[in-house]
CSV table of C-alpha atoms in Angstrom, one decimal:
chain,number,residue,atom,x,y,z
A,1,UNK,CA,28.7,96.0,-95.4
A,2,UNK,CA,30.7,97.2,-92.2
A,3,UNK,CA,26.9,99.5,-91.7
A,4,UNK,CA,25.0,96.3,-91.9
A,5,UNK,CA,27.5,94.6,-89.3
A,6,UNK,CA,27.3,97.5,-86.7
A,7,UNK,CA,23.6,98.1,-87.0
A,8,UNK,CA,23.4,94.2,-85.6
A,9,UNK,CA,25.9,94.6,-82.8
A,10,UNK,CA,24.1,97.7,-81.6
A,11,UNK,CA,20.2,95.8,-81.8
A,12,UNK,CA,21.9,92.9,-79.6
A,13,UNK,CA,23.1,95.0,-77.2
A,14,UNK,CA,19.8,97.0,-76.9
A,15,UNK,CA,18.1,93.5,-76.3
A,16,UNK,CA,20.2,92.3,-74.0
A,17,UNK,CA,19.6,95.5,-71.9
A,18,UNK,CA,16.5,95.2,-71.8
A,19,UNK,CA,16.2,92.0,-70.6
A,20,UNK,CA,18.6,92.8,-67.6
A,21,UNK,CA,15.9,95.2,-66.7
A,22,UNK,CA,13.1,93.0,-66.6
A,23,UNK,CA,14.6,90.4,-64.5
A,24,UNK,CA,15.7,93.2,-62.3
A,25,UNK,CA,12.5,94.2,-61.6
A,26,UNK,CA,10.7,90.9,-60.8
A,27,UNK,CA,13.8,90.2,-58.2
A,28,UNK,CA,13.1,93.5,-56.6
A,29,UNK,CA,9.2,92.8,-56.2
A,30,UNK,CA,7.9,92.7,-52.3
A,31,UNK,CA,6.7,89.1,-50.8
A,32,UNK,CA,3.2,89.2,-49.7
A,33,UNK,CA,2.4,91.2,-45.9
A,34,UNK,CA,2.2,88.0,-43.2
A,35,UNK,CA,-1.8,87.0,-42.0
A,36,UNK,CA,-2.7,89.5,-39.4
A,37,UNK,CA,-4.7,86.4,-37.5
A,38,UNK,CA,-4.6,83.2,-35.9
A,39,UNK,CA,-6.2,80.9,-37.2
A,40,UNK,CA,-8.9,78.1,-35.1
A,41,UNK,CA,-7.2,74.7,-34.6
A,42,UNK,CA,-9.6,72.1,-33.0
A,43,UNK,CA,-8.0,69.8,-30.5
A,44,UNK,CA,-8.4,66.2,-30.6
A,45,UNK,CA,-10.6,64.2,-28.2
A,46,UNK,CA,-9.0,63.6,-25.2
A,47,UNK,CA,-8.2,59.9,-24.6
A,48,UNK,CA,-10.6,58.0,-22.6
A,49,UNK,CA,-9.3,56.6,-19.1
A,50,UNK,CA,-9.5,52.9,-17.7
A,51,UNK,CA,-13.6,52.9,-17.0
A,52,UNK,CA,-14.8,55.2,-19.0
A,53,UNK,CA,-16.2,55.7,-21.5
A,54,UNK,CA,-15.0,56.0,-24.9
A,55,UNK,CA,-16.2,59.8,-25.6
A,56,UNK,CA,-14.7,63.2,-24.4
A,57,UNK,CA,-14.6,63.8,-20.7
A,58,UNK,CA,-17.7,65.9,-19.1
A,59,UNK,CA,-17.6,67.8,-15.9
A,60,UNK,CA,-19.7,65.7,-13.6
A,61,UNK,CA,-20.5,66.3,-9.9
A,62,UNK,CA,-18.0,64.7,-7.2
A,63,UNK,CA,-18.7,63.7,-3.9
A,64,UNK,CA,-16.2,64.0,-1.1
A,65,UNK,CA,-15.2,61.1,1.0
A,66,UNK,CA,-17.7,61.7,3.9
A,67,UNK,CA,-20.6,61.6,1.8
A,68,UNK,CA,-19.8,58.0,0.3
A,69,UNK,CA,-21.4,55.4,2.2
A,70,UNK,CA,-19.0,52.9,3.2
A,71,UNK,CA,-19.5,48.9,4.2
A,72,UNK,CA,-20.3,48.0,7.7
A,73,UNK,CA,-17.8,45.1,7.4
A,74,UNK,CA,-20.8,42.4,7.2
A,75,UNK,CA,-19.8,41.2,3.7
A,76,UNK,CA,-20.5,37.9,3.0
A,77,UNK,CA,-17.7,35.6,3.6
A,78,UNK,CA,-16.9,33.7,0.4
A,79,UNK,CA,-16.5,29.6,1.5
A,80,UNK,CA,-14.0,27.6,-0.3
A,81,UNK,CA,-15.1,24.4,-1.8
A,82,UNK,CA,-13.2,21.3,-0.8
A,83,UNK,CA,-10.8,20.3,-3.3
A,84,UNK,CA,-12.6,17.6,-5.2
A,85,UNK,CA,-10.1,14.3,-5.4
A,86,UNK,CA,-9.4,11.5,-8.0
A,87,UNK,CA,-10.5,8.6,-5.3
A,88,UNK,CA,-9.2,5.6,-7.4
A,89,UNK,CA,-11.6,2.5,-8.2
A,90,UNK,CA,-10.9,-0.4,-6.4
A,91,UNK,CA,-11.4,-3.8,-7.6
A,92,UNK,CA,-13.4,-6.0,-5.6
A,93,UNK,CA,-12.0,-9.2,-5.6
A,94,UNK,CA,-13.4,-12.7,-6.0
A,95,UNK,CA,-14.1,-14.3,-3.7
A,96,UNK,CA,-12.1,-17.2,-2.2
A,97,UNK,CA,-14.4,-19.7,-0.9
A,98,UNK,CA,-14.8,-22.3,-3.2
A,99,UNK,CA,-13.0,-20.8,-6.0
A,100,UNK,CA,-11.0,-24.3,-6.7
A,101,UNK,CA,-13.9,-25.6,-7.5
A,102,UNK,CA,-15.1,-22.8,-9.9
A,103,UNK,CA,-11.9,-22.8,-11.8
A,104,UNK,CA,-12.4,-26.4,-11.7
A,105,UNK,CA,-13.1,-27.1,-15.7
A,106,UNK,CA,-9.4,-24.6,-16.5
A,107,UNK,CA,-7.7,-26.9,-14.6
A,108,UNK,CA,-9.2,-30.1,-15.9
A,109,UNK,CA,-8.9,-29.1,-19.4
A,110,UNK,CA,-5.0,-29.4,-18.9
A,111,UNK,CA,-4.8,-32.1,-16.4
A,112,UNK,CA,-6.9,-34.7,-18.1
A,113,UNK,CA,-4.1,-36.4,-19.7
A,114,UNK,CA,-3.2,-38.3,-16.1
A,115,UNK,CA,-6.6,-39.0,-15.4
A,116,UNK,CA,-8.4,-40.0,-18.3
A,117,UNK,CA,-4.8,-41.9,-19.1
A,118,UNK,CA,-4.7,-44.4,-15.9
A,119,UNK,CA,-8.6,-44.9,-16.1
A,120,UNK,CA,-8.0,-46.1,-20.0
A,121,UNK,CA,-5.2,-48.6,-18.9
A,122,UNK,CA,-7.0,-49.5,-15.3
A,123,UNK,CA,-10.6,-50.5,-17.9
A,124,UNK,CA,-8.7,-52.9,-20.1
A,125,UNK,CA,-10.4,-56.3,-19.6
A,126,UNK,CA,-6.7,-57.8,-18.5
A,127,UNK,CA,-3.8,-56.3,-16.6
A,128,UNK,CA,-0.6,-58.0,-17.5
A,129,UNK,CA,2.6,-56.6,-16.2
A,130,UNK,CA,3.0,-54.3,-19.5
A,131,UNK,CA,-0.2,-52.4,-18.7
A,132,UNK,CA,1.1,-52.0,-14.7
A,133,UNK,CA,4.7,-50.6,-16.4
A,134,UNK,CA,2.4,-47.9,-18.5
A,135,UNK,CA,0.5,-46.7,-15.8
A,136,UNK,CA,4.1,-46.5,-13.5
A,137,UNK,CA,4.8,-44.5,-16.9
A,138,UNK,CA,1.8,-42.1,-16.6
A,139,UNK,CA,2.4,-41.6,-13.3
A,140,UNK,CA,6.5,-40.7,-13.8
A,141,UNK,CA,5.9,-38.5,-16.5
A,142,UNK,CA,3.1,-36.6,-14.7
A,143,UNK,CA,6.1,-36.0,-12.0
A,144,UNK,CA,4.7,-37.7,-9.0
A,145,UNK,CA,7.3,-39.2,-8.0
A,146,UNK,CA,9.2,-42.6,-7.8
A,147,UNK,CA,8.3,-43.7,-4.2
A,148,UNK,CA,4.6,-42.3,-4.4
A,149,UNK,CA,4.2,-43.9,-8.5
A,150,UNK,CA,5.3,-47.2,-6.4
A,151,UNK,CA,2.9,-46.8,-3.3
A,152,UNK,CA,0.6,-45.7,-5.8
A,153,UNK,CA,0.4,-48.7,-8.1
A,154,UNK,CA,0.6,-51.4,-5.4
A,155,UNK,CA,-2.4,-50.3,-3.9
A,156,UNK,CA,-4.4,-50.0,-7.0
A,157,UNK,CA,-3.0,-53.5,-7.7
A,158,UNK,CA,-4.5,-54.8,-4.3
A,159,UNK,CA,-7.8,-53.3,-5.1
A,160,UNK,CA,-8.1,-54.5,-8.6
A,161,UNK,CA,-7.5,-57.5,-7.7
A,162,UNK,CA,-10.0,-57.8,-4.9
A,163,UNK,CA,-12.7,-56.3,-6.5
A,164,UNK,CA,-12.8,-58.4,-9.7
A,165,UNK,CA,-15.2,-56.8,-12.2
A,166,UNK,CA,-14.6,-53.5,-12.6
A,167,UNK,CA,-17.1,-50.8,-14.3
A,168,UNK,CA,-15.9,-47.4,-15.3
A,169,UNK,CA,-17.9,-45.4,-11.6
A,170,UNK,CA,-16.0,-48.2,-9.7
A,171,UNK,CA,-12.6,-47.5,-11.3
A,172,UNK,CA,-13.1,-43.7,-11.2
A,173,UNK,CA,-13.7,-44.1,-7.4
A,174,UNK,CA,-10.9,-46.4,-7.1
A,175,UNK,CA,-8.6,-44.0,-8.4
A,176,UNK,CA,-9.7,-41.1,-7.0
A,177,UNK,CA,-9.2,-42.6,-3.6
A,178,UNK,CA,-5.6,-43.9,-4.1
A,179,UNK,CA,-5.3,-40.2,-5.0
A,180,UNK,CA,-6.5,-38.7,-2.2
A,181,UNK,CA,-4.0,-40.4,-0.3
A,182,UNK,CA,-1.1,-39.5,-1.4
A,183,UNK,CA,-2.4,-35.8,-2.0
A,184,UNK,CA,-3.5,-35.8,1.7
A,185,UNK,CA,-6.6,-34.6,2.9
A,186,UNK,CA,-5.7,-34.1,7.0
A,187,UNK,CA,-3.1,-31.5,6.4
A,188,UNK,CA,-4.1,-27.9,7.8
A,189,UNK,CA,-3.4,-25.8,4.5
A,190,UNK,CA,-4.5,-22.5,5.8
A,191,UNK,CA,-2.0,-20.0,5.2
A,192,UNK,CA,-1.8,-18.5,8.6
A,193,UNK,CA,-2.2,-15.0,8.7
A,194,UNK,CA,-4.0,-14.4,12.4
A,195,UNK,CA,-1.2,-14.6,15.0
A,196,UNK,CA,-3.3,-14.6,18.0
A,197,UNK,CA,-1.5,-12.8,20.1
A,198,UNK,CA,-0.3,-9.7,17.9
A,199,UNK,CA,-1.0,-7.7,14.7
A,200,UNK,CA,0.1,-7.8,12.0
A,201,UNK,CA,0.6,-10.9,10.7
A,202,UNK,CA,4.3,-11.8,8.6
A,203,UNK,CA,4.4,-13.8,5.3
A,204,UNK,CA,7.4,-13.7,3.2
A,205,UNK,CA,7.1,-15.1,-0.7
A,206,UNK,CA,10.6,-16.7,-2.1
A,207,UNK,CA,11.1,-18.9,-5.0
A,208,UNK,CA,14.0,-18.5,-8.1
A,209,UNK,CA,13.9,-16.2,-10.9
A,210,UNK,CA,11.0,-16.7,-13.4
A,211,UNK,CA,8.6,-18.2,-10.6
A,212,UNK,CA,5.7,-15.2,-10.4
A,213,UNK,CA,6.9,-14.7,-6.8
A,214,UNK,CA,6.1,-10.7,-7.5
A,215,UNK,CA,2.7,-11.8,-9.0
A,216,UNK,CA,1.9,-14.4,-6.7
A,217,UNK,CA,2.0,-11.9,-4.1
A,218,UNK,CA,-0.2,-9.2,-5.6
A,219,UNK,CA,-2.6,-12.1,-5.5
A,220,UNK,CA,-2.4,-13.0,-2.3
A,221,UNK,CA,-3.5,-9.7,-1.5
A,222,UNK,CA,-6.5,-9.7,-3.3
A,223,UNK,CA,-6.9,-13.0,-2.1
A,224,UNK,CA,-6.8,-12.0,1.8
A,225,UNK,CA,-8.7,-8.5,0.5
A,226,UNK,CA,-11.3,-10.7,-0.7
A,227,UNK,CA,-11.4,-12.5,2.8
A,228,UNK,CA,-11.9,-9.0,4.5
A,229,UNK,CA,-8.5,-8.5,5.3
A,230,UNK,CA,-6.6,-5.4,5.0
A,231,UNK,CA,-2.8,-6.0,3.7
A,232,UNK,CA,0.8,-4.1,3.1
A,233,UNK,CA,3.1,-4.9,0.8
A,234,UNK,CA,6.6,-5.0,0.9
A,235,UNK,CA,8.7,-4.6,-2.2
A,236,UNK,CA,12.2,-6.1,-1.1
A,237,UNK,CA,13.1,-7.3,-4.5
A,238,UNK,CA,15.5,-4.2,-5.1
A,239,UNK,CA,17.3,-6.4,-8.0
A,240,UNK,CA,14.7,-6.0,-10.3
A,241,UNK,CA,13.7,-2.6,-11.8
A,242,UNK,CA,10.2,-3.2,-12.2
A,243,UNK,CA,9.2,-5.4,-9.4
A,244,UNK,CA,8.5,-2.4,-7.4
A,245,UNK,CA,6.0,-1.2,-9.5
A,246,UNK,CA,4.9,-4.4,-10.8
A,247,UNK,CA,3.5,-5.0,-6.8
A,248,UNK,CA,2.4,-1.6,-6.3
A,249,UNK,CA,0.6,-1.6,-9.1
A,250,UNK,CA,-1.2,-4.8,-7.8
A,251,UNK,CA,-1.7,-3.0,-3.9
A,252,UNK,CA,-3.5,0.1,-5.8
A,253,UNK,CA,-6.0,-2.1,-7.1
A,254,UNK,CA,-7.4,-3.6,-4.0
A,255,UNK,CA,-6.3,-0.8,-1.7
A,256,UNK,CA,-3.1,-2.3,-0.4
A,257,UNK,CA,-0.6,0.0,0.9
A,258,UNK,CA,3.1,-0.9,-1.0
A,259,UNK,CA,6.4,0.1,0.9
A,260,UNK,CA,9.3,0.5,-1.7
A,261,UNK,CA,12.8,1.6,-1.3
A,262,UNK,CA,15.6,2.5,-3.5
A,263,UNK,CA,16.5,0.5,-6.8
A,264,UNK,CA,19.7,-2.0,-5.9
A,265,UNK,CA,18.8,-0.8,-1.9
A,266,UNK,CA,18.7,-3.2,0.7
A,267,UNK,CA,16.0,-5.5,0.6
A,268,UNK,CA,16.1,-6.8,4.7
A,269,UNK,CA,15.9,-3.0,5.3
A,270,UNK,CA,12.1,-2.7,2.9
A,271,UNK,CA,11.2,-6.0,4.6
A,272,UNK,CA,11.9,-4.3,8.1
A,273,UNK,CA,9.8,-0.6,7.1
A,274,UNK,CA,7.2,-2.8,5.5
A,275,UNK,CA,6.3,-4.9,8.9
A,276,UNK,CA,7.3,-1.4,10.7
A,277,UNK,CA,4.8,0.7,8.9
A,278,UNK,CA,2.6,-2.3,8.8
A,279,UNK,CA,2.4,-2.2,12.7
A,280,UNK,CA,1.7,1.3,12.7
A,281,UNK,CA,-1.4,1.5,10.5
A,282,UNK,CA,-3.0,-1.8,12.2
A,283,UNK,CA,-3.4,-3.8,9.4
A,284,UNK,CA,-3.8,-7.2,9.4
A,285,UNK,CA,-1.3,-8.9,7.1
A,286,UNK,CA,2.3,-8.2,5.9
A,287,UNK,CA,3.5,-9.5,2.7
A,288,UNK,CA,7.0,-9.3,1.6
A,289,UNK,CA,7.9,-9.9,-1.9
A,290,UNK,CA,11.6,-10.8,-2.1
A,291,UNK,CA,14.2,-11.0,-5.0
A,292,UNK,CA,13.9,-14.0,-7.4
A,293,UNK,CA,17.3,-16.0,-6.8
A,294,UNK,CA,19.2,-19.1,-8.4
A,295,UNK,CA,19.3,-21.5,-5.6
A,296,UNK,CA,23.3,-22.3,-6.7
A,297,UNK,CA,24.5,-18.9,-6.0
A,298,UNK,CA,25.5,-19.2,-2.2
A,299,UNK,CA,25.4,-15.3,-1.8
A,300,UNK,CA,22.1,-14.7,-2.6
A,301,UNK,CA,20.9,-17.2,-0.7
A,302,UNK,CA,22.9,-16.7,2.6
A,303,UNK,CA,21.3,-12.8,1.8
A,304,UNK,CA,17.4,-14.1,1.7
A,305,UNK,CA,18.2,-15.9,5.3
A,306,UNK,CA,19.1,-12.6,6.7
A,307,UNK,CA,16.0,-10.4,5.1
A,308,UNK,CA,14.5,-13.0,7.5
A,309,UNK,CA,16.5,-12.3,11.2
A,310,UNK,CA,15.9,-8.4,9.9
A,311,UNK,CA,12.0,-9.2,9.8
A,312,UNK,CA,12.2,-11.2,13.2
A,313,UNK,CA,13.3,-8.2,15.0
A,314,UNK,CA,9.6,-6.7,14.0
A,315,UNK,CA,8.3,-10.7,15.4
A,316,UNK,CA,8.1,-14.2,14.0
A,317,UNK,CA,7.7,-15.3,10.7
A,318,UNK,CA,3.8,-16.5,10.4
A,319,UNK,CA,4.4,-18.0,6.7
A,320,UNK,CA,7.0,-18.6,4.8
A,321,UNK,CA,6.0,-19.2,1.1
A,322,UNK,CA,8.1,-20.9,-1.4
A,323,UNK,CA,6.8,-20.6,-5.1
A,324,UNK,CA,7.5,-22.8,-7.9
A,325,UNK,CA,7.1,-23.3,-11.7
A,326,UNK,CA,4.6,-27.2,-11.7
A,327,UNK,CA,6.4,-27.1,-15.1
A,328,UNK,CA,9.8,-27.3,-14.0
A,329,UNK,CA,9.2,-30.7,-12.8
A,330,UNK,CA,12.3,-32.2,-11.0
A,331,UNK,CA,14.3,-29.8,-11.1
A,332,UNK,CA,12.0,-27.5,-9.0
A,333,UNK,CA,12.0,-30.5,-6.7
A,334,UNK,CA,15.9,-29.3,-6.1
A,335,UNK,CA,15.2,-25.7,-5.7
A,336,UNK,CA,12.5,-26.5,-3.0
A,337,UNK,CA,15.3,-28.5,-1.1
A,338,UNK,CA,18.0,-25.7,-1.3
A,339,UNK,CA,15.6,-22.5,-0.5
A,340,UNK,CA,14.4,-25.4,2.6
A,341,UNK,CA,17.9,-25.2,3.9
A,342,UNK,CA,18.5,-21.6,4.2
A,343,UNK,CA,14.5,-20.4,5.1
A,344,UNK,CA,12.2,-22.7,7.2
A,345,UNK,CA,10.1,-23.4,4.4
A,346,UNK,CA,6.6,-24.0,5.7
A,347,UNK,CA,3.5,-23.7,2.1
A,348,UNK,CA,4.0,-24.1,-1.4
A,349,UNK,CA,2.6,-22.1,-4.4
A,350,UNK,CA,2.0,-23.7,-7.5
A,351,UNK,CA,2.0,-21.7,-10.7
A,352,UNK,CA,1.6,-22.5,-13.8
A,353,UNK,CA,-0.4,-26.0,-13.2
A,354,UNK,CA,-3.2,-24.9,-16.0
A,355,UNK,CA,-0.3,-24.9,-18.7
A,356,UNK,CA,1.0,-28.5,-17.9
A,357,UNK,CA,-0.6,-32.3,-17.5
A,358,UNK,CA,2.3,-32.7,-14.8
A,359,UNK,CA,-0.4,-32.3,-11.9
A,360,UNK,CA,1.7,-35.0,-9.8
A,361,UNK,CA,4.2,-32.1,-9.0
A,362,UNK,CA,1.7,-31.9,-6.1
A,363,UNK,CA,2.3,-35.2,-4.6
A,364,UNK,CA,6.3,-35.2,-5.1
A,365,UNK,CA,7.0,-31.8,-3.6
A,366,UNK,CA,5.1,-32.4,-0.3
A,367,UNK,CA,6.9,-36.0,0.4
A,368,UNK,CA,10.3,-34.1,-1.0
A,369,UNK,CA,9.9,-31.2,2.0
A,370,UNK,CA,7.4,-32.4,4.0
A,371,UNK,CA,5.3,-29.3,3.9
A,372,UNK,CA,1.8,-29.1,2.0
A,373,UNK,CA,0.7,-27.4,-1.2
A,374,UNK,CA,-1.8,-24.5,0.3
A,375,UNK,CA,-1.8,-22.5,-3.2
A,376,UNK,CA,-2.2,-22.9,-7.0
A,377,UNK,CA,-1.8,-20.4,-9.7
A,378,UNK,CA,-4.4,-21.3,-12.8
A,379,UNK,CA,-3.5,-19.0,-15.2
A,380,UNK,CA,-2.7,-15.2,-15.8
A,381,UNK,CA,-6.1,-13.2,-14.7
A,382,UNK,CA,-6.1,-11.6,-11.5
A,383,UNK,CA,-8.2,-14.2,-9.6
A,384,UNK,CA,-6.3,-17.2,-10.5
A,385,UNK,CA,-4.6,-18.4,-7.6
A,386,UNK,CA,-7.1,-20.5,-5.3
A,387,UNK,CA,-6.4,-22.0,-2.0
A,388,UNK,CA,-5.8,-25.7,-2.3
A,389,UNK,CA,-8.3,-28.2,-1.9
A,390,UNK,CA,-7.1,-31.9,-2.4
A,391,UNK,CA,-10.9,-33.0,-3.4
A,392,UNK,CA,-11.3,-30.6,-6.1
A,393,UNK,CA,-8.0,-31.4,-6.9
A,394,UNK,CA,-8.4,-34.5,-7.9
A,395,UNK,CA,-11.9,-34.2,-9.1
A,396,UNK,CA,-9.8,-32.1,-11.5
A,397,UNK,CA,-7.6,-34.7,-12.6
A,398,UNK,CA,-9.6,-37.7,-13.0
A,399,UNK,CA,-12.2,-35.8,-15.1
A,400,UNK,CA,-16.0,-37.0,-14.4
């Protein structure tokens, strides 16, 4: 047994150094000799430079700087074109002549109620004392006024009574001639805007808050742009945020130069660039748009009198406007007195007289200040303020 255990101690041994030998060996084995040669490597294509082409670069034959013909300085000379500008279209205003008369059916529609009322009362086959006391109603309500309601009536009394039988043509001309005269027709109503001694001439718009005085003026404008004239505007109501824009807007669309100053600035000093600027571009007409003001506030107004002595530095006042709502009735009656205090008032603008059957406003506010209606506003389109004619007028009022 101890031979069997020896003979396989002795075989492991003789393995195991065998196997040391063979791993010697393949440690002790060479490497293989380096390459003897270099091998070809192939360069990229160069990169192509600004201009050329997108290939590899080839010799090509240069020329030195005395063989390259150079320009004889006769290039042609490029010409700029003339900026080409946005040149605004102007509106081309209606106009004036005779446009009363075309806006005659607006106004008639709302002023019937006077007219067509006194001719119903004056056709009734007997005029007692009642029907005298309704047409002195009429009359009152359509704010003509105590003392003209009174002239008014006794002289269609006189008439009535002298002319006996009466047919509808012979009261209609009755009544439009009583009309006419307390309406006036002698009165000058030209809104004077050709001082003849200097350029330009001066009109100044006032009138309470809520009148259309910034409105109004832009219609002027086109009014007197419609006559041929050429106008500034003055935007002296600094009160009011939009007012400056509100008349600018209106100059831009008949051409009208507006002069503006700074919001809450003062307005005599806009009034005096506006007739300043207005002198030096030779225009025909300046028209100042003041700030809309209660005629109770003492402040304000003692403040529209001296926008006026700025402007009269420049030269006299040609026109003093005064506009007022025909709906306010009496009460515009007191406003007219107050702003006639502190400004010498001398034309009234109506507005609003399409919206109302009080037509009679006409009448009362020329006895109340003396001074004649020479403008009416019918309505809110552009062209709605017509010079006044007392024929139309009435014509108007009276129906046909």
């Amino acid at each position: 047994m101890e031979t069997v255990i020896l003979a396989v101690v002795i075989a492991v041994v003789v393995l195991g150094a065998l196997g040391g030998l063979v791993v010697g060996s393949r440690r002790k084995k060479p490497l293989p000799p380096p390459p003897t040669s270099v091998p070809d490597i192939t360069a990229p294509p160069a990169e192509p430079h600004v201009g050329d082409e997108a290939e590899t670069p080839r010799d090509e034959a240069r020329r030195t700087i005395e063989e390259v013909d150079l320009p004889d300085g006769s290039a042609p000379v490029a010409v700029e074109e003339p900026p080409v500008l946005d040149v605004p279209v102007l509106d081309v205003p209606e106009p004036t002549a005779g446009r009363l008369v075309r806006l005659r059916s607006r106004l008639s529609r709302s002023q019937n109620a006077l007219g067509k009322g006194l001719l119903t009362l004056l056709s009734r086959e007997h005029l007692d004392e009642d029907t005298w006391e309704e047409i002195e109603e009429i009359l009152l309500t359509a704010d003509v006024g105590v003392t003209p309601t009174q002239e008014l009536v006794d002289g269609l009394r006189a008439r009535v009574k002298v002319l006996g039988t009466r047919t509808p043509q012979e009261l209609r001309t009755l009544l439009r001639e009583e009309l006419l005269k307390l309406v006036g027709t002698d009165v000058d109503r030209t809104v004077r805007t050709e001082p003849e001694d200097r350029k330009p001439g001066i009109v100044m718009v006032v009138g309470v808050n809520g009148t259309g005085k910034t409105t109004t003026t832009g219609k002027l404008a086109r009014v007197l742009v419609a006559d041929g004239r050429t106008v500034v505007l003055g935007a002296a109501d600094t009160f009011r945020a939009a007012a400056a824009d509100q008349l600018q807007t209106w100059g831009e669309r008949v051409g009208a130069h507006t002069v503006r100053g700074p919001e809450a600035g003062d307005p005599a000093s806009v009034a005096f660039d506006a007739v300043k600027e207005g002198k030096e571009m030779g225009v025909d007409v300046v028209l100042i748009d003041t700030a809309g003001r209660l005629h109770t506030k003492t402040g304000l107004m003692d403040e529209l009198g001296k926008v006026k002595r700025v402007v009269e530095k420049h030269a006299p006042l040609d026109e003093i406007l005064l506009v007022l709502d025909a709906t306010t009735g009496q009460n515009g009656l007191v406003q007219a007195r107050v702003f006639a205090e502190v400004v010498d008032i001398t034309g009234i603008v109506l507005t609003k007289l399409d919206g109302t059957a009080k037509g009679g406003i006409v009448i009362a506010v020329q006895r109340e200040l003396g001074v004649p209606v020479k403008l009416i506003g019918l309505g809110e389109g552009a062209d709605d303020l017509a010079p006044f004619e007392p024929e139309a007028f009435v014509d108007a009022l009276i129906g046909d």
